[in-house]
Amino acid sequence: MIQFYKKRDFGTFISDSFNFFKLYGKNYFKNYILINGLLLILIITIFIFGYKELFSQIFGSNLRGETYYFEQYFSDNAGMLIVVGILTFLLFIVLAIVNYLYPVFYLKRIAQGAEKIKTDDILSDFKNNTGRIARLCLGMIFIVVPLTLFVVGFSYMLVFIIIGLFLILLLYPTIFNVNTFLMYDYFNSNRGFLESLSYSIRAQFSYPNGSEKSPYWKYWGSAFVMFIIIYIATSVFTVIPMIFFYGSVLTSSPDGNFEQNPFTGVAGVIFFIFYGISILLSLVLSNLMYINAGLMYYDSRTDLHQKAELAEIDTIGSNE
């Protein structure tokens, strides 16, 4: 059993994240698939067919001299594209809610002493927190997202000077940590949205007592390593289809039809199958980042460490 409310160093965050899945992985992903499986299938299907259609139009040649071929496609199918876009956006919101909050609710129950979580337990957590989830979504959309876009946009403007590249490397893991800390704190404390947002930012740079060394670099480093691991794992499934695709482009004899739509045939099918696998794998592996961020959040809650240790001692005594 993993002890959650305790101080960890950089290496322990990484090792304990993998140990978590060794201990709870079977039960975790079983519930994950039962709750999120249909959403994953729908969103991947939409992305695959949507991108296939868009790529086909983008690479469609203007052999007939239709200069505005791509623009004409959008004007002829405006109604359908608007409806599909709205449905995709709503589906993406639901997927994001489940994908982000599932590990939050799961870790909360494990940290409270549960050994095996049932699907109904997680579903009841979603149901019982409907109001807070709605407020969280509103806060993310109208407060966090605009602030994030501003900060990231300003950093990209500084790319023209060397400091911009350094800032971007610092920002992405930090922004991810702030967002995940916000969600963990919002559902593990009695704080409101703004209070949890304030805590999630302050927690990146200092512990509550203020007398200990800043945890920023171990939080940043842990998140960055997880990004790299997931990037390498998913890149395999994006490089393979590109090899097949460009191999087909270079070895196929030009006949007009292939140039008009290079995503037809075996090469196109392989390309989008691997593309779908890459999306699915990235969504599943993202749980590794969320669990890692959860361990960081529990590390930051030094106000609860002693209480957790005393509770564990009392439990040991009662079992003797």
Backbone as numpy.savetxt, mean C-alpha at the origin, in Angstrom:
# Nx Ny Nz CAx CAy CAz Cx Cy Cz
5.07 -16.30 20.29 4.23 -15.10 20.29 5.11 -13.84 20.29
4.73 -12.86 19.49 5.51 -11.64 19.38 5.03 -10.62 20.40
5.98 -9.99 21.07 5.63 -8.90 21.97 5.63 -7.60 21.17
4.52 -6.92 21.17 4.37 -5.75 20.31 4.83 -4.47 20.98
4.38 -4.24 22.22 4.71 -2.99 22.90 6.09 -3.08 23.55
7.12 -2.87 22.73 8.48 -2.85 23.24 9.36 -2.07 22.28
10.54 -1.65 22.78 11.49 -0.91 21.94 12.18 -1.88 20.99
12.33 -1.45 19.74 13.01 -2.24 18.73 14.05 -1.38 18.02
15.09 -2.04 17.50 16.05 -1.32 16.67 15.77 -1.64 15.21
16.59 -1.07 14.32 16.35 -1.20 12.89 16.27 -2.67 12.45
17.27 -3.47 12.86 17.29 -4.87 12.44 16.12 -5.67 12.98
15.69 -5.34 14.18 14.57 -6.07 14.79 13.26 -5.81 14.08
13.07 -4.59 13.57 11.87 -4.30 12.79 11.77 -5.23 11.58
12.89 -5.39 10.88 12.89 -6.23 9.68 12.65 -7.69 10.05
13.41 -8.19 11.02 13.30 -9.61 11.39 11.94 -9.93 11.98
11.42 -9.06 12.84 10.12 -9.32 13.47 8.97 -9.23 12.47
9.13 -8.43 11.42 8.10 -8.36 10.38 7.97 -9.71 9.68
9.11 -10.33 9.38 9.08 -11.66 8.75 8.66 -12.73 9.76
9.07 -12.58 11.02 8.66 -13.54 12.05 7.14 -13.52 12.25
6.56 -12.32 12.12 5.11 -12.21 12.26 4.41 -13.12 11.26
4.87 -13.11 10.03 4.22 -13.93 9.00 4.54 -15.41 9.16
5.67 -15.71 9.80 5.95 -17.11 10.11 4.96 -17.63 11.14
4.62 -16.79 12.10 3.72 -17.20 13.18 2.24 -17.10 12.78
1.88 -16.01 12.11 0.47 -15.73 11.86 0.11 -15.67 10.37
1.09 -15.92 9.50 0.88 -15.74 8.07 -0.29 -16.54 7.51
-0.42 -17.79 7.89 -1.49 -18.63 7.35 -2.86 -18.06 7.70
-3.06 -17.73 8.97 -4.33 -17.16 9.41 -4.54 -15.76 8.85
-3.46 -14.99 8.78 -3.54 -13.61 8.29 -4.02 -13.57 6.84
-3.35 -14.34 5.97 -3.69 -14.29 4.55 -4.99 -15.04 4.23
-5.34 -15.99 5.07 -6.63 -16.65 4.89 -7.76 -15.63 5.05
-7.71 -14.86 6.13 -8.72 -13.83 6.35 -8.62 -12.72 5.31
-7.38 -12.40 4.93 -7.15 -11.35 3.93 -7.83 -11.70 2.61
-7.67 -12.92 2.18 -8.26 -13.36 0.90 -9.78 -13.43 1.01
-10.29 -13.93 2.15 -11.74 -14.01 2.32 -12.40 -12.64 2.32
-11.73 -11.67 2.91 -12.29 -10.31 3.00 -12.02 -9.51 1.74
-10.82 -9.66 1.21 -10.36 -8.76 0.15 -10.25 -9.43 -1.21
-10.47 -10.73 -1.27 -10.24 -11.48 -2.51 -11.05 -10.98 -3.70
-12.36 -10.80 -3.49 -13.22 -10.36 -4.59 -12.83 -8.97 -5.07
-12.51 -8.07 -4.13 -12.07 -6.72 -4.49 -10.80 -6.76 -5.32
-9.85 -7.62 -4.94 -8.60 -7.73 -5.67 -8.84 -8.23 -7.09
-9.70 -9.22 -7.24 -10.00 -9.75 -8.57 -10.64 -8.69 -9.45
-11.59 -7.93 -8.89 -12.28 -6.90 -9.66 -11.33 -5.79 -10.09
-10.51 -5.31 -9.16 -9.63 -4.19 -9.49 -8.55 -4.60 -10.48
-8.04 -5.82 -10.35 -7.02 -6.30 -11.29 -7.62 -6.49 -12.67
-8.84 -7.04 -12.72 -9.52 -7.22 -14.00 -9.74 -5.88 -14.69
-10.19 -4.89 -13.93 -10.42 -3.55 -14.50 -9.11 -2.94 -15.00
-8.05 -3.07 -14.21 -6.77 -2.49 -14.62 -6.24 -3.18 -15.88
-6.35 -4.51 -15.92 -5.81 -5.24 -17.07 -6.54 -4.86 -18.35
-7.88 -4.96 -18.32 -8.64 -4.66 -19.53 -8.63 -3.17 -19.84
-8.60 -2.34 -18.78 -8.55 -0.90 -19.01 -7.25 -0.49 -19.67
-6.13 -0.98 -19.12 -4.84 -0.64 -19.70 -4.67 -1.25 -21.08
-5.20 -2.45 -21.27 -5.11 -3.08 -22.59 -5.81 -2.22 -23.64
-6.98 -1.72 -23.29 -7.73 -0.88 -24.22 -7.01 0.45 -24.47
-6.52 1.07 -23.40 -5.82 2.36 -23.54 -4.53 2.21 -24.33
-3.76 1.16 -24.00 -2.51 0.96 -24.73 -2.77 0.67 -26.20
-3.85 -0.08 -26.46 -4.18 -0.38 -27.86 -4.49 0.89 -28.62
-5.18 1.85 -27.95 -5.50 3.11 -28.61 -4.27 4.01 -28.74
-3.41 4.01 -27.73 -2.22 4.84 -27.77 -1.29 4.40 -28.91
-1.13 3.07 -29.03 -0.21 2.56 -30.04 -0.89 2.34 -31.40
-2.20 2.65 -31.45 -2.89 2.51 -32.72 -2.29 3.47 -33.74
-1.86 2.95 -34.87 -1.19 3.80 -35.85 -2.19 4.62 -36.64
-1.74 5.73 -37.13 -2.58 6.62 -37.94 -2.37 6.32 -39.42
-2.56 5.02 -39.74 -2.30 4.62 -41.11 -3.26 5.27 -42.09
-4.43 5.67 -41.60 -5.41 6.28 -42.49 -5.35 7.80 -42.44
-4.34 8.32 -41.82 -4.18 9.76 -41.76 -5.07 10.44 -40.74
-5.57 9.67 -39.73 -6.43 10.23 -38.69 -5.54 10.84 -37.61
-5.27 12.12 -37.72 -4.33 12.78 -36.83 -4.81 12.76 -35.38
-6.11 12.88 -35.17 -6.67 12.93 -33.81 -7.37 11.63 -33.46
-6.72 10.51 -33.80 -7.31 9.20 -33.59 -7.59 8.94 -32.11
-6.59 9.25 -31.26 -6.71 8.99 -29.83 -7.77 9.89 -29.20
-7.78 11.18 -29.59 -8.78 12.11 -29.07 -10.19 11.72 -29.51
-10.29 11.22 -30.73 -11.60 10.81 -31.24 -12.15 9.62 -30.46
-11.25 8.71 -30.07 -11.68 7.55 -29.29 -12.33 8.00 -27.98
-11.74 8.99 -27.29 -12.30 9.48 -26.04 -13.62 10.21 -26.26
-13.71 11.00 -27.31 -14.95 11.72 -27.58 -16.08 10.78 -27.96
-15.78 9.70 -28.66 -16.81 8.73 -29.08 -17.28 7.86 -27.92
-16.43 7.71 -26.88 -16.77 6.81 -25.76 -16.78 7.56 -24.43
-17.07 8.85 -24.47 -16.99 9.68 -23.26 -17.90 9.18 -22.15
-19.15 8.86 -22.46 -20.10 8.40 -21.45 -19.64 7.14 -20.76
-19.23 6.15 -21.56 -18.78 4.88 -20.99 -17.54 5.08 -20.12
-16.60 5.90 -20.60 -15.36 6.12 -19.86 -15.62 6.84 -18.54
-16.58 7.77 -18.52 -16.91 8.48 -17.28 -17.51 7.52 -16.26
-18.45 6.68 -16.70 -19.09 5.71 -15.79 -18.07 4.72 -15.25
-17.25 4.18 -16.16 -16.22 3.22 -15.74 -15.21 3.89 -14.80
-14.86 5.14 -15.09 -13.93 5.87 -14.24 -14.46 6.07 -12.83
-15.74 6.45 -12.73 -16.36 6.65 -11.41 -16.43 5.34 -10.63
-16.85 4.26 -11.30 -16.94 2.96 -10.64 -15.55 2.47 -10.20
-14.56 2.69 -11.06 -13.20 2.29 -10.72 -12.68 3.08 -9.53
-12.97 4.38 -9.49 -12.54 5.22 -8.37 -13.18 4.75 -7.06
-14.49 4.48 -7.08 -15.17 4.01 -5.87 -14.63 2.66 -5.42
-14.39 1.78 -6.39 -13.85 0.46 -6.08 -12.44 0.59 -5.49
-11.66 1.52 -6.04 -10.31 1.75 -5.54 -10.35 2.29 -4.12
-11.30 3.16 -3.80 -11.43 3.69 -2.44 -11.72 2.56 -1.46
-12.68 1.68 -1.82 -13.03 0.56 -0.95 -11.83 -0.36 -0.77
-11.12 -0.64 -1.88 -9.94 -1.50 -1.80 -8.87 -0.88 -0.90
-8.67 0.43 -1.03 -7.67 1.12 -0.21 -8.03 1.04 1.27
-9.32 1.24 1.58 -9.77 1.17 2.97 -9.50 -0.20 3.56
-9.91 -1.24 2.84 -9.72 -2.61 3.34 -8.24 -2.94 3.41
-7.48 -2.58 2.38 -6.07 -2.93 2.31 -5.26 -2.26 3.42
-5.59 -1.02 3.75 -4.86 -0.28 4.79 -5.31 -0.68 6.19
-6.62 -0.86 6.38 -7.13 -1.05 7.74 -7.16 -2.50 8.19
-7.13 -3.44 7.25 -7.11 -4.85 7.66 -5.93 -5.15 8.58
-4.68 -4.79 8.19 -3.57 -5.06 9.12 -3.67 -4.28 10.42
-4.28 -3.10 10.39 -4.45 -2.32 11.62 -5.33 -3.08 12.61
-6.48 -3.56 12.16 -7.41 -4.29 13.03 -6.83 -5.64 13.44
-6.12 -6.29 12.52 -5.54 -7.61 12.83 -4.48 -7.47 13.92
-3.54 -6.53 13.74 -2.48 -6.35 14.73 -3.04 -5.90 16.07
-4.09 -5.09 16.05 -4.68 -4.63 17.29 -5.19 -5.82 18.11
-5.85 -6.76 17.45 -6.37 -7.93 18.16 -5.24 -8.83 18.66
-4.20 -9.01 17.83 -3.06 -9.84 18.26 -2.35 -9.18 19.43
-2.18 -7.87 19.37 -1.51 -7.15 20.44 -2.29 -7.22 21.75
-3.61 -7.38 21.63 -4.45 -7.48 22.82 -4.49 -8.90 23.39
-3.81 -9.84 22.73 -3.70 -11.18 23.27 -4.40 -12.27 22.49
-5.12 -11.93 21.42 -5.78 -12.95 20.61 -4.74 -13.80 19.89
-4.99 -15.09 19.77 -4.03 -15.99 19.12 -4.47 -16.36 17.71
-5.75 -16.50 17.49 -6.25 -16.85 16.16 -7.45 -15.97 15.85
-7.33 -15.21 14.79 -8.36 -14.24 14.41 -9.30 -14.85 13.39
-10.60 -14.65 13.59 -11.59 -15.12 12.63 -12.00 -13.98 11.69
-12.48 -14.36 10.52 -12.92 -13.37 9.54 -14.01 -12.47 10.11
-14.92 -13.08 10.87 -16.02 -12.30 11.47 -15.51 -11.26 12.45
-14.37 -11.56 13.11 -13.80 -10.59 14.05 -13.37 -9.32 13.32
-12.69 -9.49 12.20 -12.23 -8.34 11.42 -13.40 -7.59 10.81
-14.37 -8.34 10.29 -15.56 -7.70 9.69 -16.32 -6.89 10.74
-16.37 -7.41 11.96 -17.05 -6.67 13.03 -16.29 -5.40 13.39
-14.95 -5.44 13.28 -14.16 -4.24 13.52 -14.46 -3.17 12.47
-14.58 -3.59 11.22 -14.94 -2.64 10.17 -16.34 -2.07 10.42
-17.26 -2.94 10.80 -18.64 -2.51 11.03 -18.74 -1.57 12.22
-18.08 -1.91 13.31 -18.17 -1.11 14.53 -17.47 0.25 14.41
-16.57 0.36 13.43 -15.81 1.60 13.25 -16.21 2.35 11.98
-17.43 2.11 11.51 -17.87 2.73 10.26 -17.76 4.26 10.31
-18.21 4.86 11.41 -18.16 6.31 11.54 -16.73 6.84 11.53
-15.85 6.18 12.26 -14.45 6.63 12.32 -13.77 6.42 10.97
-14.12 5.34 10.27 -13.55 5.10 8.93 -13.97 6.21 7.98
-15.25 6.62 8.05 -15.74 7.71 7.19 -15.00 9.01 7.49
-14.81 9.31 8.77 -14.07 10.54 9.14 -12.61 10.45 8.72
-12.04 9.26 8.81 -10.67 9.07 8.38 -10.54 9.34 6.88
-11.47 8.82 6.08 -11.44 9.03 4.63 -11.55 10.51 4.29
-12.45 11.21 4.96 -12.62 12.64 4.71 -11.34 13.41 5.08
-10.76 13.05 6.21 -9.53 13.70 6.64 -8.37 13.43 5.69
-8.29 12.20 5.20 -7.23 11.87 4.25 -7.40 12.63 2.95
-8.63 12.68 2.44 -8.90 13.32 1.15 -8.69 14.82 1.20
-9.19 15.47 2.25 -9.19 16.94 2.29 -8.03 17.55 3.06
-7.31 16.76 3.85 -6.20 17.31 4.63 -4.87 16.66 4.25
-4.79 15.34 4.39 -3.51 14.65 4.20 -3.07 14.67 2.74
-3.96 14.33 1.82 -3.58 14.26 0.40 -3.13 15.62 -0.13
-3.87 16.72 0.12 -3.38 18.02 -0.36 -2.01 18.40 0.23
-1.82 18.15 1.53 -0.52 18.46 2.14 0.59 17.62 1.53
0.29 16.34 1.29 1.28 15.45 0.69 1.66 15.90 -0.71
0.65 16.25 -1.51 0.91 16.71 -2.88 1.75 17.98 -2.88
1.46 18.87 -1.93 2.22 20.12 -1.85 3.69 19.85 -1.52
3.92 19.01 -0.50 5.29 18.73 -0.07 6.06 18.00 -1.16
5.42 16.97 -1.76 6.09 16.21 -2.82 6.34 17.09 -4.04
5.35 17.91 -4.41 5.51 18.80 -5.54 6.65 19.79 -5.33
6.75 20.34 -4.13 7.83 21.27 -3.82 9.19 20.57 -3.91
9.25 19.30 -3.48 10.50 18.55 -3.55 10.91 18.30 -4.99
9.92 18.00 -5.85 10.24 17.78 -7.25 10.73 19.06 -7.92
10.23 20.20 -7.45 10.72 21.47 -7.99 12.20 21.67 -7.64
12.63 21.10 -6.52 14.01 21.24 -6.08 14.94 20.20 -6.71
14.37 19.32 -7.57 15.20 18.31 -8.21 16.28 18.96 -9.07
16.00 20.15 -9.58 16.97 20.84 -10.42 18.24 21.18 -9.64
18.12 21.22 -8.33 19.33 21.31 -7.51 19.43 19.99 -6.75
20.62 19.60 -6.43 20.87 18.25 -5.92 20.03 17.91 -4.69
19.72 18.89 -3.85 19.01 18.62 -2.60 17.63 18.02 -2.85
17.04 18.29 -4.04 15.72 17.76 -4.34 15.69 16.24 -4.37
16.70 15.62 -4.97 16.77 14.16 -5.03 16.88 13.57 -3.62
17.68 14.20 -2.79 17.84 13.73 -1.41 16.53 13.84 -0.65
15.82 14.95 -0.83 14.54 15.15 -0.16 13.51 14.11 -0.57
13.49 13.77 -1.87 12.53 12.77 -2.34 12.80 11.42 -1.71
14.08 11.04 -1.60 14.43 9.78 -0.95 13.99 9.77 0.51
14.07 10.91 1.16 13.64 11.00 2.56 12.12 11.02 2.68
11.47 11.68 1.74 10.04 11.96 1.87 9.17 10.72 1.72
9.41 9.92 0.69 8.48 8.82 0.41 8.33 7.85 1.58
9.42 7.32 2.14 9.26 6.46 3.33 8.64 7.20 4.52
9.01 8.48 4.69 8.48 9.25 5.82 6.98 9.47 5.67
6.54 9.84 4.47 5.11 10.04 4.22 4.34 8.75 4.44
4.90 7.64 3.97 4.25 6.35 4.20 4.12 6.06 5.69
5.20 6.30 6.44 5.16 6.05 7.88 4.15 6.94 8.58
4.09 8.21 8.21 3.14 9.13 8.82 1.70 8.66 8.57
1.41 8.26 7.34 0.06 7.81 7.01 -0.32 6.54 7.77
0.59 5.59 7.84 0.27 4.34 8.53 0.20 4.54 10.05
1.09 5.37 10.59 1.01 5.70 12.01 -0.33 6.35 12.32
-0.77 7.23 11.42 -2.07 7.89 11.60 -3.19 6.88 11.73
-3.21 5.88 10.86 -4.27 4.88 10.88 -4.18 3.99 12.11
-2.97 3.59 12.46 -2.81 2.77 13.66 -3.23 3.54 14.90
-2.81 4.78 15.01 -3.12 5.56 16.20 -4.60 5.89 16.28
-5.21 6.17 15.14 -6.62 6.56 15.12 -7.52 5.44 15.62
-7.09 4.18 15.38 -7.91 3.05 15.81 -7.34 2.32 17.03
-6.24 2.83 17.57 -5.68 2.23 18.79 -5.67 3.20 19.96
-6.29 4.37 19.77 -6.34 5.35 20.85 -7.69 6.06 20.79
-7.90 6.93 21.73 -9.15 7.70 21.76 -8.98 9.08 21.13
-7.87 9.29 20.43 -7.62 10.58 19.82 -8.47 10.80 18.57
-8.75 12.06 18.28 -9.44 12.41 17.05 -8.49 12.40 15.87
-9.03 12.70 14.68 -8.21 12.62 13.48 -7.01 13.56 13.53
-7.25 14.83 13.86 -6.17 15.81 13.88 -5.15 15.49 14.97
-5.62 14.98 16.09 -4.71 14.61 17.17 -3.83 13.44 16.75
-4.44 12.46 16.07 -3.67 11.31 15.60 -2.70 11.72 14.50
-3.12 12.65 13.65 -2.22 13.14 12.61 -1.03 13.86 13.25
-1.30 14.66 14.25 -0.22 15.35 14.96 0.73 14.35 15.60
0.17 13.32 16.24 1.01 12.31 16.88 1.85 11.56 15.85
1.25 11.20 14.72 1.96 10.42 13.71 3.15 11.18 13.13
3.03 12.51 13.07 4.15 13.33 12.59 5.22 13.44 13.67
4.80 13.75 14.90 5.77 13.92 15.99 6.50 12.62 16.30
5.78 11.50 16.16 6.37 10.20 16.51 7.51 9.81 15.59
7.57 10.41 14.40 8.68 10.09 13.49 10.01 10.64 14.01
9.94 11.68 14.81 11.16 12.39 15.19 11.52 12.27 16.67
10.55 11.88 17.50 10.87 11.78 18.93 9.88 10.86 19.63
10.32 10.30 20.76 9.43 9.51 21.61 8.64 10.46 22.51
7.50 9.99 23.05 6.66 10.88 23.88 7.39 11.55 25.04
8.33 10.82 25.67 9.01 11.43 26.82 10.06 12.46 26.41
10.46 12.44 25.13 11.37 13.46 24.61 12.81 13.34 25.06
13.14 12.37 25.91 14.50 12.27 26.44 15.33 11.21 25.73
14.73 10.43 24.87 15.43 9.36 24.18 15.87 9.81 22.79
16.77 9.06 22.21 17.29 9.36 20.89 16.17 9.30 19.84
16.22 10.18 18.87 15.20 10.24 17.83 15.11 8.91 17.07
13.91 8.39 16.86 13.75 7.12 16.14 13.66 7.30 14.62
13.85 8.53 14.14 13.56 8.82 12.72 14.32 7.89 11.78
15.61 7.75 11.98 16.41 7.02 11.00 16.10 5.53 11.00
15.80 4.96 12.16 15.45 3.54 12.15 14.08 3.31 11.53
13.14 4.26 11.71 11.83 4.16 11.06 11.99 4.33 9.55
12.73 5.36 9.15 12.94 5.61 7.73 13.65 4.44 7.07
14.73 3.95 7.70 15.50 2.85 7.13 14.70 1.58 7.01
13.89 1.28 8.00 13.07 0.07 7.96 12.05 0.13 6.83
11.38 1.28 6.68 10.41 1.45 5.60 11.11 1.39 4.24
12.29 2.00 4.13 13.01 2.03 2.86 13.42 0.62 2.44
13.90 -0.19 3.37 14.29 -1.56 3.06 13.09 -2.37 2.58
11.95 -2.17 3.21 10.74 -2.88 2.78 10.32 -2.45 1.38
10.45 -1.16 1.08 10.17 -0.68 -0.28 11.06 -1.40 -1.30
12.35 -1.50 -0.99 13.29 -2.14 -1.90 12.96 -3.61 -2.11
12.64 -4.31 -1.02 12.30 -5.74 -1.11 11.10 -5.95 -2.01
10.06 -5.17 -1.80 8.84 -5.31 -2.59 9.08 -4.89 -4.04
9.87 -3.84 -4.23 10.16 -3.38 -5.59 10.89 -4.46 -6.40
11.86 -5.11 -5.77 12.61 -6.17 -6.47 11.70 -7.34 -6.79
10.85 -7.73 -5.82 9.96 -8.87 -6.03 8.97 -8.62 -7.16
8.39 -7.43 -7.20 7.39 -7.13 -8.23 8.03 -6.81 -9.58
9.28 -6.34 -9.57 9.95 -6.00 -10.83 10.15 -7.23 -11.71
10.30 -8.39 -11.08 10.47 -9.62 -11.85 9.29 -9.82 -12.80
8.09 -9.52 -12.32 6.89 -9.75 -13.11 6.58 -8.59 -14.06
7.34 -7.51 -13.99 7.19 -6.44 -14.97 8.27 -6.51 -16.04
9.44 -7.04 -15.66 10.53 -7.17 -16.64 10.23 -8.29 -17.63
9.71 -9.41 -17.15 9.43 -10.56 -18.03 8.48 -10.20 -19.17
7.31 -9.58 -18.90 6.42 -9.25 -20.03 7.04 -8.25 -21.00
7.87 -7.32 -20.48 8.51 -6.37 -21.38 9.51 -7.07 -22.30
10.18 -8.10 -21.79 11.10 -8.89 -22.62 10.34 -9.59 -23.74
9.20 -10.21 -23.37 8.37 -10.88 -24.38 7.85 -9.88 -25.41
7.41 -8.73 -24.91 6.80 -7.74 -25.80 7.81 -7.19 -26.81
8.95 -6.72 -26.28 9.95 -6.15 -27.18 10.59 -7.22 -28.06
10.68 -8.45 -27.54 11.16 -9.55 -28.37 10.24 -9.79 -29.54
8.92 -9.72 -29.27 7.94 -9.89 -30.34 8.01 -8.75 -31.34
8.23 -7.51 -30.84 8.32 -6.35 -31.72 9.51 -6.48 -32.66
10.65 -6.95 -32.12 11.88 -7.01 -32.90 11.92 -8.18 -33.87
11.17 -9.25 -33.54 11.25 -10.46 -34.36 10.08 -10.63 -35.31
9.01 -9.83 -35.14 7.85 -9.97 -36.02 8.06 -9.19 -37.31
7.65 -9.78 -38.39 7.75 -9.08 -39.68 6.63 -8.06 -39.77
6.92 -6.84 -40.22 5.90 -5.78 -40.31 4.83 -6.12 -41.34
3.57 -6.13 -40.88 2.47 -6.40 -41.81 1.35 -5.38 -41.68
1.57 -4.31 -40.90 0.52 -3.30 -40.74 -0.39 -3.58 -39.57
-0.83 -4.83 -39.40 -1.76 -5.17 -38.32 -1.07 -5.13 -36.96
0.14 -5.68 -36.89 0.86 -5.69 -35.61 1.20 -4.28 -35.17
1.64 -3.46 -36.15 1.99 -2.09 -35.81 0.78 -1.30 -35.35
-0.39 -1.64 -35.87 -1.59 -0.92 -35.48 -2.02 -1.28 -34.07
-1.81 -2.52 -33.66 -2.14 -2.94 -32.31 -1.15 -4.00 -31.85
-0.01 -3.60 -31.29 1.04 -4.55 -30.90 0.67 -5.41 -29.70
-0.47 -5.14 -29.04 -0.85 -5.90 -27.86 -1.80 -7.06 -28.17
-1.95 -7.37 -29.45 -2.74 -8.53 -29.83 -1.82 -9.75 -29.89
-2.41 -10.91 -29.95 -1.62 -12.13 -30.07 -1.04 -12.60 -28.76
-0.11 -13.58 -28.86 0.47 -14.22 -27.68 1.25 -13.22 -26.84
2.01 -12.34 -27.50 2.82 -11.37 -26.76 1.95 -10.45 -25.91
0.83 -10.01 -26.47 -0.08 -9.15 -25.72 -0.70 -9.86 -24.54
-1.11 -11.12 -24.75 -1.71 -11.91 -23.67 -0.71 -12.11 -22.53
0.52 -12.49 -22.87 1.55 -12.71 -21.85 1.85 -11.42 -21.11
1.92 -10.31 -21.87 2.22 -9.01 -21.27 1.22 -8.68 -20.18
-0.07 -8.80 -20.45 -1.09 -8.38 -19.50 -1.32 -9.41 -18.39
-1.04 -10.67 -18.65 -1.12 -11.67 -17.58 -0.06 -11.37 -16.51
1.17 -11.13 -16.96 2.23 -10.82 -16.01 2.01 -9.46 -15.36
1.42 -8.54 -16.09 1.10 -7.23 -15.54 0.10 -7.38 -14.39
-0.93 -8.22 -14.59 -1.92 -8.48 -13.54 -1.29 -9.15 -12.33
-0.38 -10.11 -12.58 0.31 -10.78 -11.48 1.15 -9.78 -10.68
1.78 -8.85 -11.39 2.60 -7.84 -10.73 1.75 -6.96 -9.80
0.56 -6.56 -10.28 -0.33 -5.74 -9.45 -0.77 -6.52 -8.22
-1.19 -7.78 -8.43 -1.65 -8.62 -7.32 -0.53 -8.83 -6.31
0.67 -9.11 -6.80 1.79 -9.36 -5.91 2.14 -8.11 -5.09
2.11 -6.95 -5.74 2.42 -5.71 -5.02 1.40 -5.41 -3.94
0.11 -5.71 -4.21 -0.93 -5.49 -3.22 -0.78 -6.44 -2.03
-0.44 -7.70 -2.33 -0.28 -8.69 -1.26 0.98 -8.39 -0.45
2.08 -8.11 -1.15 3.33 -7.85 -0.44 3.30 -6.54 0.34
2.39 -5.65 -0.03 2.29 -4.39 0.72 1.95 -4.64 2.18
1.37 -5.81 2.47 1.08 -6.15 3.86 2.35 -6.22 4.69
3.46 -6.56 4.05 4.73 -6.59 4.77 5.10 -5.20 5.26
4.84 -4.18 4.42 5.12 -2.80 4.83 4.19 -2.35 5.94
2.90 -2.74 5.85 1.93 -2.31 6.85 2.21 -2.95 8.21
2.61 -4.22 8.21 2.95 -4.88 9.46 4.22 -4.27 10.05
5.19 -4.01 9.20 6.42 -3.36 9.64 6.12 -2.00 10.26
5.23 -1.23 9.61 4.84 0.08 10.15 4.10 -0.07 11.47
3.31 -1.14 11.60 2.61 -1.39 12.85 3.57 -1.63 14.00
4.63 -2.40 13.73 5.65 -2.64 14.76 6.34 -1.33 15.15
6.54 -0.46 14.16 7.13 0.85 14.47 6.19 1.67 15.33
4.89 1.61 15.03 3.92 2.36 15.82 3.93 1.89 17.27
3.92 0.56 17.47 3.94 0.04 18.83 5.26 0.37 19.53
6.33 0.48 18.77 7.61 0.92 19.33 7.49 2.35 19.85
6.75 3.19 19.11 6.62 4.61 19.49 5.76 4.82 20.73
4.87 3.86 21.03 3.96 4.02 22.17 4.64 3.60 23.46
5.69 4.32 23.83 6.42 3.99 25.06 5.56 4.17 26.30
4.47 4.94 26.18 3.58 5.12 27.32 2.85 3.84 27.68
2.81 2.88 26.75 2.11 1.62 27.00 3.06 0.45 27.20
4.36 0.66 27.04 5.30 -0.45 27.15 5.28 -1.08 28.54
5.36 -0.26 29.57 5.39 -0.79 30.93 4.09 -1.48 31.29
2.97 -0.93 30.85 1.67 -1.57 31.11 1.61 -2.95 30.46
2.14 -3.05 29.22 2.13 -4.33 28.52 3.03 -5.35 29.22
4.19 -4.89 29.71 5.09 -5.79 30.43 4.46 -6.29 31.72
3.79 -5.39 32.46 3.13 -5.81 33.70 2.00 -6.78 33.43
1.25 -6.52 32.36 0.15 -7.41 32.00 0.68 -8.78 31.62
1.84 -8.82 30.93 2.43 -10.10 30.54 2.90 -10.86 31.78
3.47 -10.16 32.76 3.91 -10.81 34.00 2.71 -11.40 34.75
1.62 -10.64 34.80 0.42 -11.13 35.48 -0.13 -12.37 34.77
-0.04 -12.41 33.46 -0.52 -13.56 32.70 0.33 -14.78 32.99
1.64 -14.59 33.07 2.53 -15.71 33.38 2.22 -16.27 34.76
2.00 -15.35 35.72 1.71 -15.81 37.07 0.40 -16.58 37.18
-0.59 -16.17 36.38 -1.90 -16.83 36.45 -1.89 -18.20 35.81
-0.87 -18.46 34.94 -0.80 -19.75 34.26 0.00 -20.77 35.03
0.63 -20.33 36.10 1.43 -21.28 36.88 0.56 -22.09 37.83
